[in-house]
């Protein structure tokens, strides 16, 4: 029990000491706030208000000043006193132990100080702004007065550079000077808030006027000097070409009249100081002028091209016609000997029709030229298209002529191949007839007969009154492949038949060996009955290797070294 009381006593003591420390800290901080308030009171805001009153403010500016003065009077007469009262209350309450009450009162004191600081800063800023605006406006008065004097002198001295815009520019300047007088009056009376609105409008409109006075002279110079000269040059050039028989898609007189109309619209827009409309109309006029200059120049250059192209077209037509006629005669001649299966006749006839069409188009173009119904640029474009057609026709006809010129050589090659293959087949028959064998295997006979028939068919093709070269070439390719296979089969048959005989003769030396006797009996059946010389060689060779190891390979290599295949 004693320990519990002791612990409670210690806790109470610690709490008391903490409360005392906190209260003392709030009292100290309250005194510091009072010190900061005293420093704020020493700021010479009152003198700044007196200086601002000398600006002779009126209107909105005066109202703003009066509000600033009222705000400071409230601070000086009320806020400072309120801060002292709050600080005294915090110090007084800090002598007790109610920490929470002291804390709340101190927070109120601190926030009141911060608000007062911010308000004083705002008042100072407002006073500085009033002073700056006053100085800025007085400076602007001098600057604008100088600018307007220069602008009026410039308009009067250089009115010839502005043309119909001279008087409107003077009117704009007069309006600016009226607003300037209003601005001066507001500035001198001290109504800087209202003066600011007027000044901003003056600044924008003055800059706009100065820009117009820079942009208008070069534009007006073009309107009175360059464009009329352009119109005269274009009219003269168009009249001369028209007398010489030139034709234009659009009548130059109408185009020039439209240009002059645009020219008048630009002058009207300039008189109204509508710079956007003026600039847009001028761009359109520039395009019109350039387009007509280009048109006249192109038509003048096209006349030379059309006359030159007319001679070239005549010669080109003559060339492709002669080419087509020569090609037609050559095809007719070849058609007597060959079957033409690549639309040679149809293509040549089609090109002849195209040549006729080109000639008619050229005649129609020349007719329009001589009747003065088409511009030279349009005629030149037509001629260029005709050249492209004729160039393609000439190329096609040349390519076909080169192709058909090769037909006789192809035919000669086919006849030579047919005779060559017939001779090679006869040679195969002659060689095999000399081989000592009981006969030819059935499959080989079929292969031989098939190749023989193919060569006969090729001979018939090249001997026909009209040769189909495509069919004959396909047949020759087939014979080439099958004859090569027949030669391979003939070579194998030739070697096996001769080697079988040589192996049998050698095997007879071992007639006392049963395996040889059995092999020879079976081999005789393969050789004489089946005419299978390959199996005969294989059977006897294996038997020989049993009685005389390596003898088969030795005999085979010896035969190969002594003999060459005749095919």
XYZ file of C-alpha atoms in Angstrom:
567
model
C 0.000 0.000 0.000
C 2.812 2.343 0.857
C 4.472 1.609 -2.527
C 1.301 2.436 -4.398
C 0.972 5.757 -2.619
C 4.612 6.474 -3.334
C 4.202 5.790 -7.077
C 1.087 7.962 -7.261
C 2.950 10.758 -5.524
C 5.815 10.555 -8.000
C 3.419 10.644 -10.973
C 1.636 13.690 -9.578
C 4.945 15.426 -8.983
C 6.142 14.761 -12.537
C 2.833 15.961 -13.996
C 3.031 19.151 -11.952
C 6.578 19.865 -13.062
C 5.648 19.224 -16.751
C 2.683 21.579 -16.498
C 4.851 24.287 -14.964
C 7.421 23.933 -17.744
C 4.796 24.089 -20.489
C 3.134 27.141 -18.971
C 6.462 28.968 -18.684
C 7.232 28.131 -22.344
C 3.881 29.599 -23.492
C 4.546 32.741 -21.438
C 7.951 33.111 -23.051
C 6.577 32.566 -26.563
C 3.780 35.076 -25.901
C 6.400 37.701 -25.050
C 8.209 36.861 -28.290
C 4.973 37.423 -30.257
C 4.621 40.833 -28.600
C 8.179 41.595 -29.695
C 7.343 40.710 -33.303
C 4.222 42.906 -33.079
C 6.366 45.816 -31.910
C 8.639 45.345 -34.923
C 5.587 45.420 -37.220
C 4.439 48.640 -35.568
C 7.825 50.218 -36.330
C 7.403 49.658 -40.104
C 6.724 53.114 -41.558
C 3.509 52.180 -43.376
C 1.856 55.415 -42.281
C 4.481 57.460 -44.131
C 3.963 55.339 -47.269
C 0.220 56.090 -47.059
C 0.936 59.819 -46.755
C 3.252 59.660 -49.798
C 0.602 57.827 -51.825
C -1.978 60.478 -50.910
C 0.203 63.028 -52.718
C -0.470 61.183 -56.025
C -3.844 62.966 -56.165
C -5.679 59.687 -56.707
C -9.260 59.600 -57.974
C -11.843 57.061 -59.121
C -11.021 53.397 -58.661
C -7.423 54.186 -57.671
C -8.661 56.443 -54.866
C -11.064 53.741 -53.713
C -8.213 51.219 -53.607
C -6.059 53.677 -51.625
C -8.842 54.356 -49.133
C -9.307 50.635 -48.578
C -5.575 50.209 -47.932
C -5.632 53.145 -45.485
C -8.698 51.747 -43.679
C -7.050 48.342 -43.395
C -3.940 49.871 -41.820
C -5.981 52.043 -39.452
C -7.699 48.863 -38.272
C -4.332 47.214 -37.660
C -2.881 50.222 -35.905
C -5.919 50.947 -33.723
C -7.300 47.455 -33.161
C -5.098 44.547 -34.224
C -2.006 45.633 -32.320
C -4.065 46.224 -29.152
C -5.817 42.884 -29.596
C -2.434 41.124 -29.847
C -1.282 42.794 -26.569
C -4.482 41.698 -24.839
C -4.144 38.116 -26.024
C -0.493 38.042 -24.936
C -1.380 39.359 -21.441
C -4.061 36.682 -21.155
C -1.560 33.932 -22.103
C 0.986 35.236 -19.531
C -1.660 35.477 -16.823
C -3.065 31.990 -17.445
C 0.467 30.520 -17.592
C 0.704 31.068 -13.824
C -1.887 28.366 -13.300
C -1.834 24.710 -14.319
C -4.515 24.698 -17.106
C -2.134 23.891 -19.947
C -4.877 23.274 -22.508
C -6.499 26.680 -22.026
C -3.109 28.407 -22.275
C -2.318 26.469 -25.462
C -5.586 27.498 -27.156
C -5.083 31.147 -26.227
C -1.512 31.062 -27.570
C -2.655 29.530 -30.875
C -5.204 32.340 -31.263
C -2.434 34.876 -30.510
C -0.059 33.334 -33.042
C -2.647 33.163 -35.863
C -3.656 36.795 -35.200
C -0.016 37.826 -35.575
C 0.321 35.928 -38.864
C -2.845 37.534 -40.246
C -1.574 40.961 -39.270
C 1.802 40.321 -40.932
C 0.094 39.205 -44.154
C -2.226 42.215 -44.130
C 0.646 44.668 -43.682
C 2.556 42.984 -46.527
C -0.570 43.266 -48.707
C -0.950 46.967 -47.861
C 2.704 47.615 -48.699
C 2.338 45.748 -52.000
C -0.798 47.714 -52.887
C 0.924 51.021 -52.164
C 3.969 50.016 -54.231
C 1.696 49.018 -57.097
C -0.120 52.362 -56.999
C 3.203 54.182 -57.112
C 4.554 51.965 -59.938
C 1.392 52.369 -62.023
C 1.569 56.149 -61.522
C 5.174 56.227 -62.739
C 4.425 53.820 -65.614
C 1.474 55.832 -66.806
C 3.354 59.129 -66.669
C 6.161 57.543 -68.651
C 3.636 56.085 -71.126
C 2.149 59.550 -71.631
C 5.492 60.879 -72.836
C 6.194 57.839 -75.019
C 2.776 57.782 -76.665
C 2.837 61.549 -77.293
C 6.189 61.128 -79.086
C 4.947 58.118 -81.098
C 1.793 59.890 -82.240
C 3.751 62.971 -83.299
C 6.050 60.793 -85.423
C 3.144 58.843 -86.943
C 1.237 61.991 -87.924
C 4.343 63.556 -89.495
C 5.005 60.319 -91.385
C 1.454 60.126 -92.737
C 1.498 63.765 -93.833
C 4.966 63.603 -95.376
C 4.552 60.218 -97.104
C 0.832 60.128 -97.909
C 1.705 59.156 -101.517
C 3.065 55.847 -100.222
C -0.245 54.875 -98.649
C -2.585 55.742 -101.521
C -6.265 55.343 -100.610
C -5.240 54.172 -97.132
C -3.747 57.565 -96.247
C -6.988 59.189 -95.068
C -8.211 56.089 -93.125
C -4.833 55.926 -91.402
C -5.214 59.589 -90.370
C -8.675 58.823 -89.022
C -7.346 55.896 -86.994
C -4.561 58.104 -85.636
C -7.078 60.823 -84.710
C -9.112 58.250 -82.807
C -5.994 57.099 -80.979
C -5.127 60.687 -80.091
C -8.631 61.201 -78.648
C -8.219 58.113 -76.472
C -4.728 59.318 -75.606
C -6.156 62.595 -74.318
C -8.539 60.572 -72.155
C -5.600 58.530 -70.895
C -3.648 61.683 -70.041
C -6.615 63.120 -68.157
C -7.113 59.908 -66.138
C -3.390 59.708 -65.380
C -3.125 63.322 -64.232
C -6.251 62.968 -62.116
C -4.796 59.854 -60.489
C -7.445 57.363 -61.652
C -4.821 54.801 -62.603
C -7.188 51.835 -62.611
C -9.344 53.345 -65.345
C -6.206 54.674 -67.080
C -4.772 51.159 -67.244
C -7.721 49.898 -69.310
C -7.382 52.809 -71.714
C -3.619 52.363 -71.930
C -3.864 48.662 -72.801
C -6.259 49.458 -75.638
C -4.022 52.290 -76.849
C -0.953 50.071 -76.811
C -2.580 47.321 -78.911
C -4.179 49.710 -81.418
C -1.015 51.805 -81.745
C 1.090 48.735 -82.493
C -1.488 47.683 -85.075
C -1.388 51.116 -86.718
C 2.415 51.100 -86.868
C 2.407 47.625 -88.434
C -0.078 48.731 -91.084
C 2.067 51.753 -91.878
C 5.007 49.398 -92.446
C 3.081 46.826 -94.517
C 1.056 49.155 -96.742
C 3.790 51.053 -98.714
C 5.375 47.998 -100.422
C 1.920 46.567 -101.124
C 0.645 49.863 -102.571
C 3.810 50.152 -104.655
C 3.007 46.783 -106.257
C -0.594 47.834 -106.811
C 0.288 51.044 -108.659
C 3.508 50.019 -110.390
C 4.177 46.283 -110.727
C 0.704 44.863 -111.264
C -0.350 47.333 -113.996
C 2.942 46.574 -115.759
C 2.183 42.849 -115.452
C -1.281 43.366 -116.914
C 0.150 45.286 -119.856
C 2.867 42.698 -120.543
C 0.396 39.819 -120.339
C -2.120 41.557 -122.590
C 0.560 42.347 -125.197
C 1.928 38.790 -125.129
C -1.507 37.186 -125.321
C -2.578 39.464 -128.217
C 0.579 38.654 -130.191
C 0.204 34.903 -129.751
C -3.508 35.024 -130.585
C -2.711 36.830 -133.870
C -0.177 34.103 -134.644
C -2.824 31.422 -134.276
C -2.269 30.357 -130.702
C -5.226 28.938 -128.780
C -5.687 29.018 -125.007
C -7.868 26.879 -122.765
C -8.986 30.017 -120.938
C -9.401 33.296 -122.845
C -6.491 35.537 -121.728
C -8.714 38.630 -122.079
C -11.178 37.190 -119.564
C -8.356 36.142 -117.232
C -6.760 39.608 -117.368
C -10.152 41.227 -116.759
C -10.534 39.047 -113.648
C -7.075 40.137 -112.532
C -7.982 43.798 -112.879
C -11.159 43.160 -110.924
C -9.100 41.524 -108.159
C -6.759 44.517 -108.322
C -9.678 46.896 -107.664
C -10.904 44.725 -104.787
C -7.455 44.874 -103.193
C -7.483 48.695 -103.414
C -10.912 48.794 -101.766
C -9.791 46.440 -99.014
C -6.684 48.577 -98.535
C -8.843 51.693 -98.264
C -10.807 49.968 -95.500
C -7.536 48.948 -93.807
C -8.702 45.280 -93.961
C -5.198 43.836 -94.097
C -6.286 40.186 -93.940
C -8.670 40.553 -96.843
C -6.026 42.568 -98.695
C -3.340 39.896 -98.155
C -5.685 37.048 -99.195
C -6.747 38.859 -102.365
C -3.137 39.723 -103.207
C -2.072 36.052 -102.917
C -4.838 35.076 -105.325
C -3.780 37.813 -107.758
C -0.137 36.681 -107.574
C -1.201 33.143 -108.466
C -3.333 34.410 -111.371
C -0.470 36.473 -112.779
C 2.089 33.675 -112.452
C -0.306 31.145 -113.975
C -0.948 33.307 -117.035
C 2.772 34.047 -117.475
C 3.479 30.302 -117.306
C 0.632 29.556 -119.719
C 1.895 32.021 -122.321
C 5.460 30.770 -121.953
C 4.390 27.127 -122.173
C 2.243 27.711 -125.239
C 5.071 29.573 -126.948
C 7.511 26.739 -126.246
C 4.934 24.088 -127.174
C 4.535 25.524 -130.678
C 8.145 24.619 -131.528
C 7.728 21.157 -130.029
C 4.513 20.481 -131.952
C 6.086 21.416 -135.286
C 9.173 19.326 -134.565
C 7.101 16.410 -133.316
C 4.914 16.529 -136.439
C 7.918 15.721 -138.615
C 9.097 13.047 -136.206
C 5.669 11.424 -136.083
C 5.472 11.294 -139.866
C 8.830 9.531 -140.043
C 8.028 7.235 -137.111
C 4.706 6.200 -138.671
C 6.462 5.509 -141.957
C 9.041 3.389 -140.132
C 6.596 1.258 -138.136
C 4.376 0.757 -141.207
C 7.345 -0.520 -143.219
C 8.379 -2.645 -140.264
C 4.874 -4.108 -140.016
C 4.716 -4.825 -143.743
C 8.113 -6.543 -143.710
C 7.081 -8.554 -140.667
C 3.813 -9.563 -142.372
C 5.652 -10.772 -145.487
C 8.152 -12.743 -143.428
C 5.371 -14.374 -141.401
C 3.487 -15.267 -144.609
C 6.649 -16.858 -145.999
C 7.349 -18.829 -142.809
C 3.708 -19.913 -142.593
C 4.271 -21.895 -145.807
C 6.850 -24.048 -144.019
C 5.855 -23.916 -140.362
C 2.753 -24.060 -138.233
C 2.792 -20.738 -136.300
C 1.314 -21.346 -132.857
C 2.316 -18.213 -130.911
C -0.266 -15.755 -132.317
C 2.370 -14.306 -134.614
C -0.199 -13.578 -137.321
C -2.737 -12.090 -134.899
C -0.158 -9.906 -133.119
C 1.184 -8.539 -136.395
C -2.320 -7.783 -137.631
C -3.153 -6.120 -134.290
C -0.098 -3.899 -134.483
C -1.137 -2.896 -137.974
C -4.505 -1.807 -136.576
C -2.793 0.135 -133.810
C -0.596 1.892 -136.367
C -3.718 2.819 -138.302
C -5.329 4.180 -135.112
C -2.246 6.233 -134.260
C -2.195 7.647 -137.769
C -5.859 8.658 -137.479
C -5.279 10.296 -134.093
C -2.331 12.177 -135.550
C -4.421 13.350 -138.494
C -7.169 14.534 -136.127
C -4.594 16.361 -133.992
C -3.131 18.086 -137.064
C -6.604 19.045 -138.153
C -7.313 20.727 -134.801
C -3.933 22.444 -135.057
C -4.544 23.903 -138.502
C -8.117 24.853 -137.625
C -6.815 26.570 -134.448
C -9.090 24.577 -132.155
C -6.585 23.344 -129.578
C -3.712 24.814 -127.517
C -0.232 23.745 -128.504
C 0.341 22.282 -125.028
C -2.652 19.950 -125.503
C -1.424 18.988 -128.995
C 2.043 18.281 -127.609
C 0.585 16.043 -124.927
C -1.315 14.081 -127.590
C 1.850 13.759 -129.684
C 3.832 12.474 -126.716
C 1.183 9.820 -126.147
C 1.371 8.780 -129.808
C 5.162 8.538 -129.584
C 4.836 6.193 -126.624
C 2.438 3.967 -128.563
C 4.663 3.887 -131.665
C 7.789 3.160 -129.616
C 6.052 0.205 -127.982
C 4.760 -1.099 -131.339
C 8.225 -0.805 -132.875
C 9.760 -2.700 -129.963
C 7.149 -5.449 -130.123
C 7.564 -5.864 -133.883
C 11.334 -5.959 -133.572
C 11.199 -8.568 -130.809
C 8.858 -10.761 -132.880
C 11.046 -10.421 -135.974
C 14.077 -11.557 -133.989
C 12.059 -14.536 -132.709
C 10.715 -15.715 -136.086
C 14.110 -15.198 -137.724
C 15.345 -18.051 -135.576
C 12.710 -20.523 -136.874
C 14.763 -21.782 -139.903
C 17.778 -22.388 -137.673
C 15.596 -24.198 -135.145
C 14.226 -26.342 -137.979
C 17.736 -27.163 -139.252
C 18.789 -28.113 -135.730
C 15.791 -30.425 -135.381
C 16.589 -32.165 -138.707
C 20.191 -32.605 -137.642
C 19.142 -34.013 -134.268
C 16.668 -36.393 -135.949
C 19.374 -37.786 -138.262
C 21.886 -37.949 -135.416
C 19.505 -39.895 -133.133
C 18.609 -42.303 -135.956
C 22.310 -43.001 -136.478
C 22.914 -43.486 -132.756
C 20.008 -45.975 -132.551
C 21.376 -47.916 -135.533
C 24.803 -47.998 -133.885
C 23.306 -49.453 -130.692
C 21.562 -52.185 -132.744
C 24.755 -52.986 -134.685
C 26.933 -53.201 -131.557
C 24.517 -55.432 -129.657
C 24.115 -57.738 -132.673
C 27.834 -58.433 -132.454
C 27.663 -59.488 -128.806
C 27.728 -63.289 -128.146
C 24.455 -63.668 -126.282
C 21.346 -65.791 -126.834
C 19.031 -62.806 -127.155
C 17.807 -59.444 -125.769
C 15.834 -59.182 -122.522
C 12.125 -58.396 -123.020
C 12.154 -55.117 -121.042
C 15.148 -53.883 -123.038
C 13.428 -54.755 -126.311
C 10.392 -52.712 -125.239
C 12.598 -49.764 -124.283
C 14.465 -49.969 -127.595
C 11.253 -50.131 -129.621
C 9.806 -47.173 -127.691
C 12.838 -44.989 -128.483
C 12.791 -46.195 -132.054
C 9.149 -45.112 -132.390
C 9.924 -41.718 -130.815
C 12.736 -41.097 -133.314
C 10.470 -42.180 -136.135
C 7.817 -39.704 -134.938
C 10.449 -36.938 -134.828
C 11.555 -37.814 -138.366
C 7.943 -37.616 -139.526
C 7.496 -34.214 -137.852
C 10.543 -32.609 -139.475
C 9.686 -34.201 -142.825
C 6.142 -32.810 -142.884
C 5.134 -30.223 -145.476
C 4.400 -27.763 -142.622
C 6.403 -28.273 -139.460
C 5.046 -27.499 -136.012
C 8.271 -26.392 -134.362
C 6.810 -26.455 -130.844
C 5.687 -30.073 -131.176
C 8.949 -31.054 -132.850
C 11.013 -29.403 -130.085
C 9.001 -31.166 -127.373
C 9.461 -34.479 -129.233
C 13.203 -33.860 -129.603
C 13.502 -33.153 -125.872
C 11.646 -36.394 -125.076
C 13.856 -38.398 -127.465
C 16.985 -36.859 -125.936
C 15.986 -38.000 -122.453
C 14.802 -41.482 -123.454
C 17.785 -42.115 -125.759
C 20.155 -41.277 -122.907
C 18.337 -43.827 -120.731
C 18.536 -46.393 -123.572
C 22.282 -45.838 -123.923
C 22.702 -46.446 -120.195
C 20.659 -49.655 -120.416
C 22.565 -50.763 -123.543
C 25.906 -50.172 -121.855
C 24.845 -52.226 -118.841
C 23.525 -55.022 -121.082
C 26.704 -55.013 -123.181
C 28.999 -55.253 -120.150
C 26.951 -57.927 -118.327
C 26.589 -60.135 -121.443
C 30.331 -60.117 -122.187
C 31.368 -60.376 -118.529
C 28.980 -63.354 -118.003
C 30.694 -65.314 -120.745
C 34.143 -64.516 -119.350
C 33.141 -65.507 -115.796
C 31.580 -68.812 -116.977
C 34.724 -69.711 -118.877
C 36.843 -68.978 -115.812
C 34.490 -70.932 -113.550
C 34.875 -74.057 -115.698
C 38.386 -74.330 -114.266
C 36.781 -75.275 -110.955
C 34.362 -77.865 -112.332
C 35.435 -80.241 -109.548
C 33.894 -77.956 -106.943
C 30.266 -78.594 -106.152
C 29.415 -74.954 -105.435
C 30.715 -74.018 -108.895
C 28.793 -76.814 -110.561
C 25.560 -75.760 -108.832
C 26.146 -72.083 -109.659
C 26.842 -72.836 -113.335
C 23.674 -74.926 -113.613
C 21.563 -72.092 -112.205
C 23.469 -69.482 -114.203
C 22.736 -71.343 -117.424
C 19.034 -70.958 -116.739
C 19.426 -67.217 -116.080
C 21.625 -66.800 -119.166
C 19.853 -68.963 -121.775
C 16.245 -69.032 -120.602
C 15.710 -65.727 -118.782
C 18.313 -63.700 -120.728
C 19.124 -62.092 -117.361
C 22.839 -61.429 -117.740
C 23.077 -59.283 -114.657
C 21.860 -62.092 -112.362
C 24.184 -64.503 -114.177
C 27.193 -62.269 -113.411
C 26.124 -61.858 -109.779
C 25.558 -65.583 -109.206
C 28.795 -66.800 -110.843
C 30.807 -63.987 -109.264
C 29.719 -64.949 -105.733
C 30.506 -68.617 -106.403
C 33.985 -67.741 -107.701
C 34.734 -65.687 -104.596
C 33.968 -68.805 -102.517
C 36.541 -70.974 -104.278
C 38.934 -68.227 -105.282
C 38.486 -65.208 -103.006
C 38.689 -61.848 -104.836
C 38.621 -63.466 -108.253
C 35.270 -61.843 -109.212
C 36.453 -58.317 -108.542
C 39.760 -59.034 -110.257
C 38.075 -60.363 -113.389
C 35.555 -57.521 -113.454
C 38.249 -54.842 -113.077
C 40.346 -56.516 -115.740
C 37.436 -56.515 -118.142
C 36.669 -52.880 -117.451
C 40.288 -51.868 -118.007
C 40.490 -53.771 -121.313
C 37.181 -52.667 -122.738
C 35.362 -49.380 -123.137
C 31.614 -49.144 -123.554
C 30.777 -48.297 -127.184
C 27.786 -46.108 -126.295
